[in-house]
Coordinates of C-alpha atoms in Angstrom, one line a residue:
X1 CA 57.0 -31.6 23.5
X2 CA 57.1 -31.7 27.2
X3 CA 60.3 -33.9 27.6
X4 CA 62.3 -31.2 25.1
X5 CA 61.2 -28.3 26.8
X6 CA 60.4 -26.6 23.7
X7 CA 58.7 -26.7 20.0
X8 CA 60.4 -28.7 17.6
X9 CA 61.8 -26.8 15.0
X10 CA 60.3 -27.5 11.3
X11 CA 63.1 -26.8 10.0
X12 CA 65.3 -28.9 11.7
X13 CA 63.4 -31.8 11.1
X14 CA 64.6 -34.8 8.5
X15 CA 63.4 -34.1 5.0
X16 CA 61.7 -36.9 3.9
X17 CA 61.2 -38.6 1.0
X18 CA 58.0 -36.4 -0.5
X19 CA 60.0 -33.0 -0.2
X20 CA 62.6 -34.1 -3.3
X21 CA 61.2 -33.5 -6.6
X22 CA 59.6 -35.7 -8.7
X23 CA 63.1 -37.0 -10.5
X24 CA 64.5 -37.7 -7.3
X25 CA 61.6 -39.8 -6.0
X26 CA 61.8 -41.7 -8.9
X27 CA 65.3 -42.2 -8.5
X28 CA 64.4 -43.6 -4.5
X29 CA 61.5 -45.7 -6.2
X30 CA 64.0 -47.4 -9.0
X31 CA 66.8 -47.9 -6.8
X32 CA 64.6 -50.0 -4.3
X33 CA 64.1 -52.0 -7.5
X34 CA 67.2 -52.7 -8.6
X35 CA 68.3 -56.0 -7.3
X36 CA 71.6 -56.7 -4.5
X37 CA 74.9 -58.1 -5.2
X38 CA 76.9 -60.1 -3.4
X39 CA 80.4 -62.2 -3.3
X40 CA 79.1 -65.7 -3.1
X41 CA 81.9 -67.0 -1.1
X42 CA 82.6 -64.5 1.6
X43 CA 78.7 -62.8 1.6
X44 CA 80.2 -59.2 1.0
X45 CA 77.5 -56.5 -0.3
X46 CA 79.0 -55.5 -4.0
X47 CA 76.2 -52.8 -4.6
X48 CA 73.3 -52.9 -6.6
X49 CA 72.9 -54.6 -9.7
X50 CA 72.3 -51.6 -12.5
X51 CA 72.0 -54.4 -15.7
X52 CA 68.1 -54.1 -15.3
X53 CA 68.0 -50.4 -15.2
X54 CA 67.5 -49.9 -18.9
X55 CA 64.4 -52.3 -18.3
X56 CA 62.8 -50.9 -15.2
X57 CA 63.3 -47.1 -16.8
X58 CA 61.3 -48.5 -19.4
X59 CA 59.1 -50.4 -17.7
X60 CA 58.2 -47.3 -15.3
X61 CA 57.7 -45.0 -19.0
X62 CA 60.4 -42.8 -17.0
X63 CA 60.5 -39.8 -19.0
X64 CA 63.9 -38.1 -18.2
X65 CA 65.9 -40.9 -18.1
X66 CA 69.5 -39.2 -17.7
X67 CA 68.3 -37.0 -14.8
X68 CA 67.3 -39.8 -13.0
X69 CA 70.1 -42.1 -13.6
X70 CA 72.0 -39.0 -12.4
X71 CA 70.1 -39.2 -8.8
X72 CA 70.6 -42.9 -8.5
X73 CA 74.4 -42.4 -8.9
X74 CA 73.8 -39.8 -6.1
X75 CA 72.0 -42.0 -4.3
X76 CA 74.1 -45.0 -4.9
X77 CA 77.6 -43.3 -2.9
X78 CA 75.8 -41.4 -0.4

C-alpha cells in the first residue's frame, strides 16, 4: 500500500473465479476437464476436445446442462 500511495480500490480489483455464479464455475471446472487438441504434424493448439462433454456433464450430475454448455462456449472464444 505504501509503494501505490493509496488504498487499493475493491472494485477495481480482478474478479475471481468465486464471484461467478454457480453455472459459471461449473463451466470453469468442466472446461479444465475437457482434454487439448492438437495438429500432430505442426504442434498447433486446435481447441478443446468437447466429444467428452456429454460424459463429464453426466458424470459431474450437472443439473442445467444447456446453461452451462452456454458458459463454456463463452468461455471457449474469450
Amino acid at each position: 500500500m505504501q509503494r501505490l500511495g493509496r488504498e487499493p480500490d475493491p472494485d477495481k480489483m480482478p474478479i475471481e473465479e468465486r464471484d461467478f455464479p454457480y453455472e459459471v464455475q461449473l463451466a470453469f471446472f468442466i472446461h479444465s476437464l475437457l482434454p487439448d487438441r492438437w495438429e500432430g504434424m505442426s504442434g498447433s493448439y486446435l481447441g478443446k476436445d468437447w466429444s467428452a462433454l456429454i460424459g463429464l456433464l453426466e458424470i459431474y450430475n450437472i443439473d442445467n446442462k444447456p446453461i452451462v454448455t452456454y458458459f463454456l462456449k463463452i468461455i471457449e472464444i474469450s
